[in-house]
XYZ file of C-alpha atoms in Angstrom:
708
model
C -37.361 -24.860 15.175
C -39.387 -22.873 17.717
C -37.636 -24.737 20.521
C -34.177 -23.894 19.132
C -35.016 -20.193 18.763
C -36.494 -20.085 22.229
C -33.388 -21.700 23.713
C -31.136 -19.257 21.892
C -33.172 -16.278 23.041
C -32.880 -17.414 26.629
C -29.114 -17.905 26.258
C -28.634 -14.517 24.643
C -30.796 -12.848 27.260
C -28.716 -14.419 29.994
C -25.540 -13.212 28.323
C -26.927 -9.705 27.991
C -27.661 -9.769 31.672
C -24.048 -10.865 32.230
C -22.611 -7.891 30.379
C -21.452 -4.985 32.507
C -23.768 -2.055 31.799
C -24.269 1.302 33.526
C -26.889 1.048 36.214
C -30.162 2.907 35.619
C -33.864 2.414 35.366
C -34.740 -0.210 32.748
C -35.430 1.332 29.359
C -33.800 4.658 30.226
C -30.910 6.210 28.389
C -27.706 4.969 29.985
C -24.674 7.143 30.779
C -22.250 6.689 27.906
C -19.922 3.739 28.432
C -16.235 3.708 27.661
C -15.603 2.105 24.246
C -11.998 1.110 23.652
C -10.569 1.948 20.233
C -9.721 -1.613 19.259
C -11.292 -4.001 16.742
C -12.023 -7.688 17.343
C -11.218 -9.792 14.261
C -12.486 -13.360 14.369
C -10.891 -15.303 11.534
C -11.313 -18.736 10.014
C -8.088 -18.365 8.039
C -9.895 -17.220 4.901
C -8.586 -14.403 2.686
C -11.392 -11.944 3.491
C -10.744 -11.643 7.235
C -7.011 -11.695 6.545
C -7.470 -8.783 4.148
C -9.343 -6.693 6.728
C -6.753 -7.507 9.389
C -3.980 -6.441 6.990
C -5.799 -3.160 6.323
C -6.012 -2.475 10.059
C -2.360 -3.401 10.546
C -1.100 -1.169 7.746
C -3.166 1.803 8.906
C -2.062 1.339 12.507
C -5.521 0.539 13.887
C -5.202 -1.724 16.959
C -7.007 -5.034 16.718
C -7.181 -8.389 18.457
C -7.372 -11.517 16.316
C -9.013 -14.778 17.328
C -8.314 -17.766 15.071
C -11.234 -20.180 15.134
C -8.929 -22.987 13.968
C -6.780 -22.846 17.098
C -7.655 -25.087 20.011
C -5.956 -22.740 22.453
C -7.893 -19.646 21.407
C -9.811 -17.642 24.021
C -13.522 -18.232 24.460
C -15.706 -15.303 23.442
C -18.057 -14.630 26.316
C -19.452 -11.640 28.161
C -16.350 -11.241 30.317
C -14.071 -11.326 27.276
C -16.038 -8.564 25.568
C -16.855 -6.130 28.362
C -16.108 -5.163 31.942
C -15.954 -1.968 33.988
C -13.195 0.559 34.656
C -13.479 3.041 37.504
C -17.135 2.173 37.943
C -17.950 2.834 34.277
C -19.003 0.083 31.875
C -16.332 -0.655 29.269
C -16.738 -2.195 25.825
C -13.349 -3.675 24.984
C -13.867 -3.541 21.204
C -15.395 -0.823 19.046
C -16.199 -3.228 16.191
C -16.387 -6.942 15.427
C -15.246 -8.600 12.192
C -16.492 -12.129 11.511
C -15.690 -14.455 8.593
C -19.422 -14.464 7.760
C -22.638 -13.517 9.480
C -22.328 -16.467 11.908
C -19.270 -18.733 11.789
C -20.163 -20.692 14.927
C -22.062 -23.988 15.451
C -25.812 -23.939 15.997
C -26.892 -22.589 19.394
C -23.398 -21.230 19.965
C -22.966 -19.381 23.240
C -20.134 -17.382 21.628
C -22.410 -16.026 18.902
C -25.019 -15.290 21.533
C -22.408 -13.360 23.525
C -21.471 -11.315 20.458
C -25.109 -10.551 19.696
C -25.731 -9.398 23.249
C -22.550 -7.313 23.237
C -23.352 -5.623 19.938
C -26.856 -4.785 21.111
C -25.769 -3.498 24.499
C -23.031 -1.165 23.219
C -24.154 -0.472 19.642
C -21.105 -2.269 18.243
C -21.043 -2.735 14.437
C -20.318 -6.143 12.901
C -18.635 -6.760 9.545
C -19.464 -10.010 7.772
C -16.236 -10.273 5.795
C -17.638 -12.648 3.161
C -21.003 -14.265 3.552
C -23.605 -16.117 1.553
C -26.621 -14.061 0.494
C -29.449 -15.348 2.662
C -32.362 -14.018 4.710
C -30.355 -14.153 7.958
C -28.098 -11.514 6.375
C -31.021 -9.481 5.040
C -30.828 -10.796 1.459
C -32.781 -13.179 -0.696
C -31.177 -16.486 -1.559
C -29.438 -16.046 -4.959
C -31.661 -18.704 -6.524
C -34.570 -16.258 -6.269
C -33.614 -13.974 -9.106
C -30.059 -13.382 -7.961
C -26.701 -14.698 -9.082
C -23.755 -16.674 -7.771
C -20.568 -16.966 -9.789
C -17.633 -15.027 -11.162
C -17.552 -11.242 -11.298
C -14.200 -11.137 -13.088
C -14.061 -7.968 -15.173
C -17.406 -6.646 -13.900
C -17.698 -2.977 -12.957
C -19.689 -2.507 -9.771
C -20.962 0.882 -8.588
C -21.197 2.687 -5.294
C -24.819 3.574 -4.606
C -26.063 7.006 -3.607
C -26.273 5.780 -0.009
C -22.684 4.545 -0.249
C -21.435 7.870 -1.633
C -23.318 9.741 1.094
C -21.989 7.295 3.656
C -18.792 5.320 4.202
C -17.687 5.167 0.549
C -17.959 8.862 -0.273
C -14.234 9.035 -1.088
C -14.884 7.026 -4.298
C -16.027 8.502 -7.596
C -18.489 5.652 -8.104
C -16.993 2.825 -10.161
C -15.585 -0.285 -8.448
C -14.007 -2.412 -11.191
C -13.347 -6.071 -10.411
C -10.030 -7.450 -11.631
C -9.719 -9.990 -14.417
C -6.028 -10.786 -14.657
C -6.230 -14.297 -16.070
C -8.771 -16.026 -18.310
C -8.001 -19.335 -16.583
C -8.276 -18.241 -12.932
C -11.481 -17.390 -11.106
C -10.580 -14.297 -9.108
C -13.838 -12.750 -7.902
C -16.545 -15.197 -6.850
C -19.630 -13.392 -5.585
C -23.292 -13.567 -4.643
C -25.623 -10.916 -6.019
C -29.042 -10.574 -4.461
C -31.710 -8.109 -3.457
C -32.890 -7.363 0.095
C -35.561 -9.508 1.683
C -38.964 -7.813 1.621
C -39.324 -5.639 4.697
C -35.657 -5.906 5.702
C -33.882 -2.735 6.785
C -31.085 -3.277 4.280
C -29.187 -0.462 2.531
C -26.960 -1.463 -0.414
C -23.701 0.517 -0.578
C -22.093 -1.254 -3.557
C -24.073 -2.993 -6.296
C -23.593 -4.750 -9.628
C -26.084 -5.703 -12.309
C -27.420 -9.231 -11.939
C -26.481 -11.055 -15.174
C -29.381 -11.506 -17.578
C -31.435 -8.796 -15.878
C -31.523 -5.067 -15.408
C -31.756 -5.464 -11.625
C -28.986 -4.532 -9.243
C -27.725 -6.950 -6.626
C -25.924 -5.979 -3.444
C -22.233 -6.711 -2.923
C -21.783 -4.542 0.179
C -24.675 -3.312 2.282
C -25.809 -2.465 5.788
C -28.379 -4.671 7.493
C -30.036 -3.298 10.634
C -32.018 -5.775 12.696
C -32.622 -6.801 16.280
C -30.848 -3.689 17.538
C -27.678 -4.555 15.603
C -25.816 -3.241 12.543
C -24.063 -5.552 10.101
C -22.010 -4.737 7.025
C -22.795 -7.621 4.704
C -20.131 -8.374 2.067
C -21.032 -11.052 -0.477
C -17.904 -11.324 -2.642
C -14.581 -12.992 -1.903
C -11.346 -11.032 -2.035
C -7.798 -10.930 -0.790
C -5.766 -7.995 0.471
C -4.115 -7.301 -2.893
C -7.126 -7.214 -5.194
C -8.149 -3.833 -6.520
C -11.810 -4.194 -5.594
C -10.914 -4.723 -1.941
C -8.291 -2.000 -1.968
C -10.910 0.466 -3.216
C -13.423 -0.508 -0.529
C -11.092 -1.183 2.413
C -11.108 2.399 3.686
C -14.903 2.500 3.708
C -15.193 -0.831 5.498
C -12.981 0.482 8.309
C -14.790 3.830 8.441
C -18.147 2.040 8.645
C -17.132 -0.342 11.420
C -15.539 2.392 13.557
C -18.129 5.105 12.878
C -15.194 7.141 11.564
C -13.467 7.225 14.972
C -10.306 5.141 15.144
C -6.592 5.113 15.669
C -4.509 4.771 12.516
C -4.619 6.728 9.291
C -4.382 6.019 5.593
C -3.401 7.923 2.455
C -2.929 7.038 -1.204
C 0.703 7.856 -1.972
C 2.643 8.088 -5.240
C 6.187 9.383 -5.696
C 8.516 8.787 -8.655
C 12.292 9.204 -8.552
C 14.168 9.743 -11.822
C 17.701 8.389 -11.373
C 20.871 9.274 -13.318
C 19.794 12.814 -14.252
C 22.685 14.667 -16.005
C 24.412 11.337 -16.654
C 23.903 9.072 -19.664
C 22.547 5.524 -19.471
C 24.041 2.860 -21.748
C 21.666 1.383 -24.309
C 20.547 -2.245 -24.605
C 22.068 -4.038 -27.593
C 19.488 -6.331 -29.165
C 22.123 -8.269 -31.105
C 24.411 -8.989 -28.173
C 21.555 -9.301 -25.639
C 23.482 -7.212 -23.144
C 24.268 -3.572 -22.422
C 27.668 -2.388 -23.659
C 29.319 -0.466 -20.862
C 27.921 -2.734 -18.140
C 30.305 -5.053 -16.300
C 28.536 -8.190 -17.542
C 28.658 -7.235 -21.235
C 32.108 -8.571 -22.163
C 31.641 -9.133 -25.897
C 34.622 -7.537 -27.718
C 32.199 -5.969 -30.197
C 30.292 -4.193 -27.403
C 30.350 -0.457 -28.002
C 28.441 1.775 -25.553
C 25.589 3.798 -27.052
C 24.524 6.411 -24.462
C 21.006 7.702 -23.880
C 20.825 11.200 -22.398
C 17.986 13.671 -22.006
C 17.841 16.859 -24.055
C 16.523 20.323 -23.199
C 13.315 19.409 -25.041
C 12.906 16.464 -22.675
C 13.195 18.847 -19.715
C 10.491 21.062 -21.212
C 8.301 17.995 -21.758
C 8.776 16.976 -18.117
C 7.830 20.439 -16.856
C 4.733 20.512 -19.065
C 3.731 17.027 -17.942
C 4.098 17.956 -14.274
C 2.038 21.111 -14.696
C -0.711 19.223 -16.491
C -0.780 16.453 -13.894
C -0.240 18.522 -10.741
C 2.525 16.096 -9.843
C 6.211 16.633 -8.988
C 9.038 14.317 -10.030
C 12.155 13.800 -7.887
C 15.366 14.125 -9.931
C 18.312 12.144 -8.576
C 21.334 13.734 -10.252
C 24.981 12.855 -10.957
C 26.897 16.099 -11.479
C 29.896 14.440 -13.168
C 27.622 13.731 -16.114
C 27.459 17.459 -16.798
C 31.095 18.161 -15.940
C 32.272 15.456 -18.343
C 29.865 16.612 -21.041
C 31.211 20.151 -20.866
C 34.802 18.884 -21.103
C 33.902 16.959 -24.255
C 31.851 19.774 -25.823
C 33.894 22.956 -25.414
C 32.200 23.859 -22.162
C 28.627 23.453 -23.433
C 25.887 21.427 -21.763
C 22.443 22.614 -22.880
C 20.756 19.887 -20.798
C 22.294 21.039 -17.534
C 21.604 24.673 -18.414
C 17.913 23.931 -18.994
C 17.599 21.831 -15.847
C 19.235 24.513 -13.710
C 16.990 27.123 -15.295
C 13.951 24.985 -14.396
C 15.370 23.749 -11.082
C 12.441 24.911 -8.961
C 10.003 22.860 -11.017
C 11.409 19.638 -9.541
C 12.582 18.107 -6.289
C 16.268 17.119 -6.293
C 18.172 14.255 -4.627
C 21.922 13.693 -4.347
C 22.719 10.562 -6.433
C 26.530 10.797 -5.907
C 28.985 12.568 -8.182
C 29.953 9.840 -10.683
C 27.405 7.070 -9.899
C 30.366 4.949 -8.743
C 29.818 1.543 -7.148
C 30.347 2.157 -3.427
C 30.357 -1.364 -2.017
C 33.267 -3.726 -2.405
C 35.720 -3.095 -5.179
C 34.415 -5.147 -8.108
C 36.459 -7.815 -9.811
C 35.004 -7.789 -13.345
C 37.364 -10.405 -14.744
C 34.581 -12.935 -14.153
C 30.859 -12.930 -14.977
C 29.049 -12.283 -12.775
C 31.475 -9.976 -11.004
C 32.791 -10.757 -7.542
C 34.267 -8.757 -4.685
C 37.980 -8.120 -4.975
C 40.017 -9.322 -2.012
C 43.185 -8.289 -0.204
C 46.188 -10.646 0.057
C 44.831 -11.958 3.368
C 41.554 -12.919 1.693
C 39.427 -10.194 3.251
C 37.066 -8.073 1.145
C 38.550 -4.970 -0.445
C 36.057 -2.213 0.294
C 35.642 1.182 -1.332
C 37.193 3.549 1.199
C 35.425 5.915 3.547
C 37.125 8.869 1.846
C 36.036 7.735 -1.617
C 32.411 7.289 -0.513
C 32.434 10.650 1.248
C 33.885 12.406 -1.805
C 31.095 11.031 -4.014
C 28.499 12.491 -1.654
C 30.188 15.807 -0.923
C 31.266 16.719 -4.476
C 27.786 16.129 -5.820
C 26.230 18.175 -3.025
C 28.593 21.104 -3.645
C 27.781 21.086 -7.374
C 24.049 21.104 -6.581
C 24.364 23.898 -4.031
C 26.425 25.983 -6.457
C 23.751 25.466 -9.117
C 21.072 26.591 -6.650
C 19.189 23.274 -6.673
C 16.495 23.078 -3.962
C 18.164 20.139 -2.197
C 17.400 18.357 1.033
C 20.983 17.735 2.131
C 20.068 14.724 4.255
C 18.769 12.676 1.283
C 20.988 10.312 -0.734
C 20.587 7.702 -3.465
C 23.811 5.797 -4.160
C 24.458 4.406 -7.640
C 22.675 1.040 -7.939
C 21.966 1.403 -4.191
C 25.623 0.384 -3.817
C 27.338 0.274 -0.479
C 24.323 -1.592 0.841
C 24.399 -5.383 0.824
C 23.723 -7.075 -2.512
C 23.406 -10.827 -2.885
C 25.125 -13.051 -3.686
C 28.394 -11.149 -4.065
C 28.208 -8.772 -1.102
C 26.074 -10.089 1.780
C 26.946 -7.194 4.128
C 27.026 -3.409 3.854
C 30.302 -1.720 3.095
C 31.503 -0.925 6.651
C 32.792 2.417 5.360
C 29.357 3.456 4.056
C 27.829 4.256 7.444
C 30.900 6.236 8.464
C 30.797 8.327 5.281
C 27.079 8.942 5.712
C 27.761 10.354 9.160
C 30.582 12.494 7.795
C 28.065 14.130 5.433
C 25.038 14.290 7.801
C 22.973 11.937 5.613
C 19.732 10.990 7.363
C 17.771 9.252 4.564
C 19.347 6.632 2.275
C 17.497 4.990 -0.615
C 17.410 1.187 -0.807
C 15.978 -1.209 -3.380
C 12.693 -2.599 -2.079
C 13.104 -5.763 -4.170
C 16.327 -6.544 -2.262
C 15.996 -4.668 1.034
C 12.317 -3.973 1.793
C 12.562 -3.226 5.497
C 13.559 0.150 6.843
C 16.843 -0.069 8.750
C 19.598 2.101 10.163
C 22.926 2.512 8.317
C 25.228 4.850 10.198
C 23.446 8.176 10.598
C 20.859 7.300 7.932
C 17.598 5.398 7.863
C 16.844 3.579 4.637
C 13.892 4.465 2.426
C 12.988 1.396 0.318
C 12.069 2.238 -3.295
C 10.021 0.160 -5.730
C 11.812 -0.547 -9.027
C 9.450 -0.088 -11.955
C 10.017 -2.576 -14.760
C 10.865 0.170 -17.239
C 14.472 -0.542 -17.999
C 17.278 1.945 -17.347
C 18.890 1.018 -20.693
C 15.865 1.759 -22.883
C 14.967 5.079 -24.430
C 12.675 3.584 -27.059
C 9.692 1.274 -26.737
C 11.183 -1.248 -29.170
C 14.323 -1.560 -27.002
C 12.232 -2.108 -23.900
C 10.228 -4.859 -25.606
C 13.329 -6.563 -27.003
C 15.012 -6.727 -23.602
C 11.750 -7.738 -21.936
C 11.399 -10.618 -24.398
C 15.005 -11.659 -23.755
C 14.538 -11.724 -19.999
C 11.088 -13.283 -19.758
C 10.853 -15.872 -22.547
C 12.237 -19.387 -22.732
C 15.513 -20.411 -24.323
C 13.571 -22.200 -27.064
C 11.938 -18.848 -27.926
C 15.262 -17.039 -28.010
C 15.109 -15.811 -24.444
C 17.456 -15.966 -21.472
C 15.661 -18.845 -19.763
C 15.464 -16.978 -16.477
C 11.848 -18.040 -16.114
C 12.754 -21.696 -16.658
C 15.362 -21.423 -13.928
C 13.099 -19.349 -11.661
C 9.497 -20.483 -12.284
C 8.147 -18.240 -9.507
C 8.915 -15.145 -11.612
C 5.587 -13.385 -12.096
C 6.263 -11.647 -15.419
C 7.154 -14.713 -17.514
C 5.791 -14.661 -21.059
C 4.182 -17.589 -22.925
C 5.463 -16.086 -26.192
C 7.536 -13.036 -27.173
C 5.750 -9.695 -27.310
C 5.249 -7.962 -30.645
C 7.987 -5.275 -30.866
C 5.478 -2.833 -32.370
C 2.664 -3.283 -29.848
C 4.095 -5.155 -26.852
C 4.989 -2.088 -24.862
C 1.624 -0.348 -25.099
C -0.492 -3.505 -24.954
C 1.311 -5.564 -22.324
C 4.092 -3.809 -20.402
C 2.298 -0.503 -19.803
C -0.933 -2.080 -18.439
C 1.021 -4.466 -16.214
C 3.293 -1.791 -14.761
C 0.323 0.538 -14.300
C -1.515 -2.172 -12.368
C 1.465 -2.964 -10.123
C 2.177 0.681 -9.314
C -1.506 1.479 -8.769
C -1.666 -1.457 -6.369
C 1.003 0.216 -4.241
C -0.844 3.542 -4.387
C -4.066 1.956 -3.152
C -2.340 0.058 -0.328
C -1.470 3.029 1.934
C 2.140 2.448 0.877
C 4.256 5.620 0.752
C 7.404 3.985 -0.662
C 8.600 5.780 -3.807
C 9.027 4.223 -7.257
C 12.122 4.756 -9.348
C 12.932 4.836 -13.048
C 15.753 6.525 -15.001
C 16.433 9.649 -17.016
C 16.643 7.517 -20.172
C 12.918 6.828 -19.780
C 12.164 10.554 -20.152
C 14.317 10.780 -23.314
C 13.742 9.721 -26.930
C 10.353 7.931 -26.943
C 9.718 9.108 -23.348
C 8.437 5.663 -22.472
C 7.824 6.490 -18.795
C 4.858 8.756 -19.405
C 2.341 6.142 -20.614
C 2.864 4.212 -17.365
C 2.720 7.292 -15.125
C -0.326 8.623 -16.985
C -1.954 5.203 -16.657
C -1.553 5.273 -12.878
C -2.823 8.831 -12.479
C -5.666 8.516 -15.010
C -6.886 5.304 -13.379
C -6.703 6.908 -9.965
C -8.647 9.998 -10.992
C -11.382 7.830 -12.499
C -11.774 5.906 -9.238
C -11.544 8.529 -6.491
C -13.407 11.672 -5.540
C -11.521 14.955 -5.450
C -11.549 14.785 -1.641
C -9.030 11.941 -1.901
C -6.038 13.199 -3.906
C -2.805 11.320 -4.511
C -0.246 12.356 -1.887
C 3.101 13.134 -3.559
C 5.822 13.311 -0.865
C 9.540 13.837 -1.140
C 12.002 11.269 0.149
C 12.608 12.633 3.668
C 8.857 12.832 4.344
C 8.356 9.279 3.108
C 11.155 8.134 5.390
C 9.583 9.972 8.303
C 6.185 8.405 7.629
C 7.664 4.895 7.571
C 9.690 5.539 10.711
C 6.656 6.875 12.630
C 4.675 3.808 11.629
C 7.324 1.463 12.969
C 7.481 3.289 16.314
C 3.675 3.283 16.555
C 3.340 -0.426 15.750
C 6.011 -1.224 18.322
C 4.132 0.705 21.004
C 0.812 -0.920 20.112
C 2.348 -4.417 20.120
C 3.910 -3.724 23.507
C 0.530 -2.746 24.966
C 1.688 0.812 25.685
C -1.393 2.511 24.198
C -4.688 3.204 25.941
C -7.376 4.758 23.759
C -11.116 5.023 24.237
C -14.209 7.068 23.522
C -16.734 8.267 26.087
C -19.574 10.168 24.503
C -18.022 12.851 22.329
C -14.581 12.679 23.980
C -11.714 10.537 22.676
C -8.743 9.964 24.975
C -5.348 8.547 23.978
C -2.496 7.787 26.376
C 0.958 6.430 25.653
C 4.680 7.167 25.926
C 5.525 10.862 25.773
C 7.111 11.763 22.458
C 5.344 9.008 20.523
C 3.468 10.136 17.406
C -0.113 8.808 17.262
C -2.013 8.312 13.991
C -5.755 8.896 14.245
C -8.771 9.358 11.989
C -11.783 11.323 13.172
C -14.965 12.803 11.692
C -14.977 16.302 10.265
C -15.433 18.862 13.029
C -13.229 17.053 15.558
C -11.233 19.442 17.737
C -7.887 19.080 19.488
C -7.291 21.758 22.073
C -9.929 23.959 20.484
C -8.514 23.741 16.937
C -9.378 21.426 14.059
C -7.716 18.036 14.393
C -5.510 16.686 11.610
C -5.947 17.304 7.896
C -8.923 16.798 5.628
C -8.631 13.628 3.553
C -11.242 11.284 2.082
C -14.064 13.033 3.919
C -12.478 12.664 7.367
C -9.803 14.381 9.452
C -6.609 12.426 10.041
C -2.972 12.848 10.906
C -0.225 12.323 13.456
C -0.152 13.938 16.900
C 2.784 13.680 19.311
C 1.857 12.571 22.821
C 2.976 14.429 25.912
C 2.785 13.496 29.585
C -0.826 14.710 29.498
C -3.372 12.430 27.755
C -4.428 13.533 24.285
C -8.096 14.525 24.232
C -10.090 14.971 21.043
C -13.621 16.326 20.992
C -16.032 14.989 18.397
C -18.508 17.388 16.843
C -21.371 15.205 18.042
C -21.494 12.245 20.425
C -22.523 8.782 19.227
C -26.150 7.790 19.573
C -27.058 6.942 23.187
C -27.095 3.321 24.248
C -30.402 2.005 25.580
C -31.233 -1.262 27.246
C -33.921 -2.970 25.212
C -34.368 -6.187 27.072
C -33.660 -9.604 25.570
C -31.819 -9.644 22.227
C -33.277 -11.098 19.066
C -32.585 -14.603 17.780
C -29.100 -15.669 16.801
C -29.001 -16.774 13.131
C -27.765 -20.172 12.113
C -24.230 -20.479 10.743
C -23.708 -19.454 7.132
C -23.165 -22.156 4.526
C -19.546 -22.509 3.441
C -18.719 -19.593 1.167
C -16.759 -20.561 -1.907
C -13.256 -19.065 -2.212
C -11.798 -19.387 -5.706
C -8.395 -20.943 -6.254
C -5.448 -19.021 -7.638
C -5.908 -15.705 -5.808
C -2.420 -14.476 -5.054
C -0.234 -11.403 -4.824
C 1.738 -10.115 -7.783
C 5.155 -8.592 -7.191
C 7.157 -6.406 -9.536
C 10.652 -7.619 -10.461
C 13.651 -5.472 -9.671
C 15.921 -3.267 -11.743
C 19.081 -1.350 -10.947
C 19.174 2.159 -9.496
């Protein structure tokens, strides 16, 4: 053993000597090197490193990935990690992410190179998921620790974690338990080795004891810093989503490109109109094109003035604003049928400044192909020559313009460039209409529409349609044709149970559907006990994933039983219990969401094309790129840009977008990083970690779609 350690020390020392460092007297403080703002992610294909890479990608933080399973991957050596630029030593990566504390073979020159690099430039290392062992600063679990499932366990951020990289959390870190038959959260709980410089950031109680074991902690040794994570996770699990921000802040010392927020926006479609009600006898919705039973009689659901008052009160209590997508013909028709009276519209107009408003077209007409409803499902009507018969440009334009004029006359605080078409129509819809209505883009340009809603379940990518850029929206599985909880449960049972149980059989025909039921829900309790928790979890997952896309439901869900509120309250209550007040939910309107998504795409394109140069020297951060490009960045509090505070305060840091000019962007940190010193030969390189167990069955869950 002594011979192996000695050999490794010599190899690491040689590698340290091979690294490009500023020249000075040995042991003296070196001039600060240039540290590029890029992360090195070394992956073995496991879910933990993939999760961290996904977090970096979504935030817009540049990273380089090396797949250990690829024979053609680059070799990690001193030259790969560092060089010099303009006579100044350069560290090419500001942080290193490894699958575990040492994923390489014994006596690996690549691990030795990483050790030497981390020591020379004070580069942090994240062990994405590693076994608790002395080489990582922890006791083996067999010595009073634990290895096994943490499903349903509530971990806690320690005082050091709250004062450090996880200060944006309130304290609790609950581990998911979504299935009694699937192990979702395998972990090792252990205490630091005696004498180790190990600081736990997240802990859980070791089963059968009152002791706490570390799940995330910092281990300082041999002139290096490691973030040791001892539980497995994937990118979708709540426990990772809660900790992802802190992992990135720790590894970058709070200085990195990219930014992250927790977004939540809810659009209420069909306001002023009435939504047809689900018929539990016919198992369809009278008034819809696929409900052809001769006994089908529409039964409309429409909000009342009391529902408007309830919405205003709810918003004021929650500090949250709903976006009302309105169809003016609903009010015009109601007045014609009721001697000119429409108390709902009067109350909404009276309270118009309490909400944000979106043009949802005048009549909610279908704006794609003309529908042939003589067959089920419907098909596109055709002209005598066999070509598709499209809704005309004039008809589409009238739907947009008439609704806008009504809203302007009523004094609604509109953004005229925003539009939600009925059922997202005009855009492609499979299988009947595989292309957009060619007249849609023309009509959008006629009306200066710049942001067009799309259904994320059908059209998740942002794209250009005429003058407009799409804004994908998440459909919440609260049905448009349900005003009462019992109706929601009945339709839910019909859709998601088997034919033998009286259901539609959709799940039998499409076994990948994630919301299939083993048995029908109880009509009295199914909504509160099953649907609400599931929809809360799905929506909260989007909120925690730095995903600004809005969610949409319907005005019927604010009427009668007001079934939307338990889900919305569940999301906001859960969020408030998890996050500190420094990290509020960001509630944007549609145009701002569209702008955020569009900036991200432009930024990712520039990063992928290698057009960005960003680095830190001492307390100065420099970013260069194409003029006019918006740059996302996150910096410590006190960072200045041109003498003024950079960005906005969020989650204990300053972050935001800054547009580049022909002059490089320079940010000044409030204090420079700790000076780098040459300490001689590095310490020993630890042996590779034993294989860490990854449980089976960890997968993403996706919400099914509904109509707009």
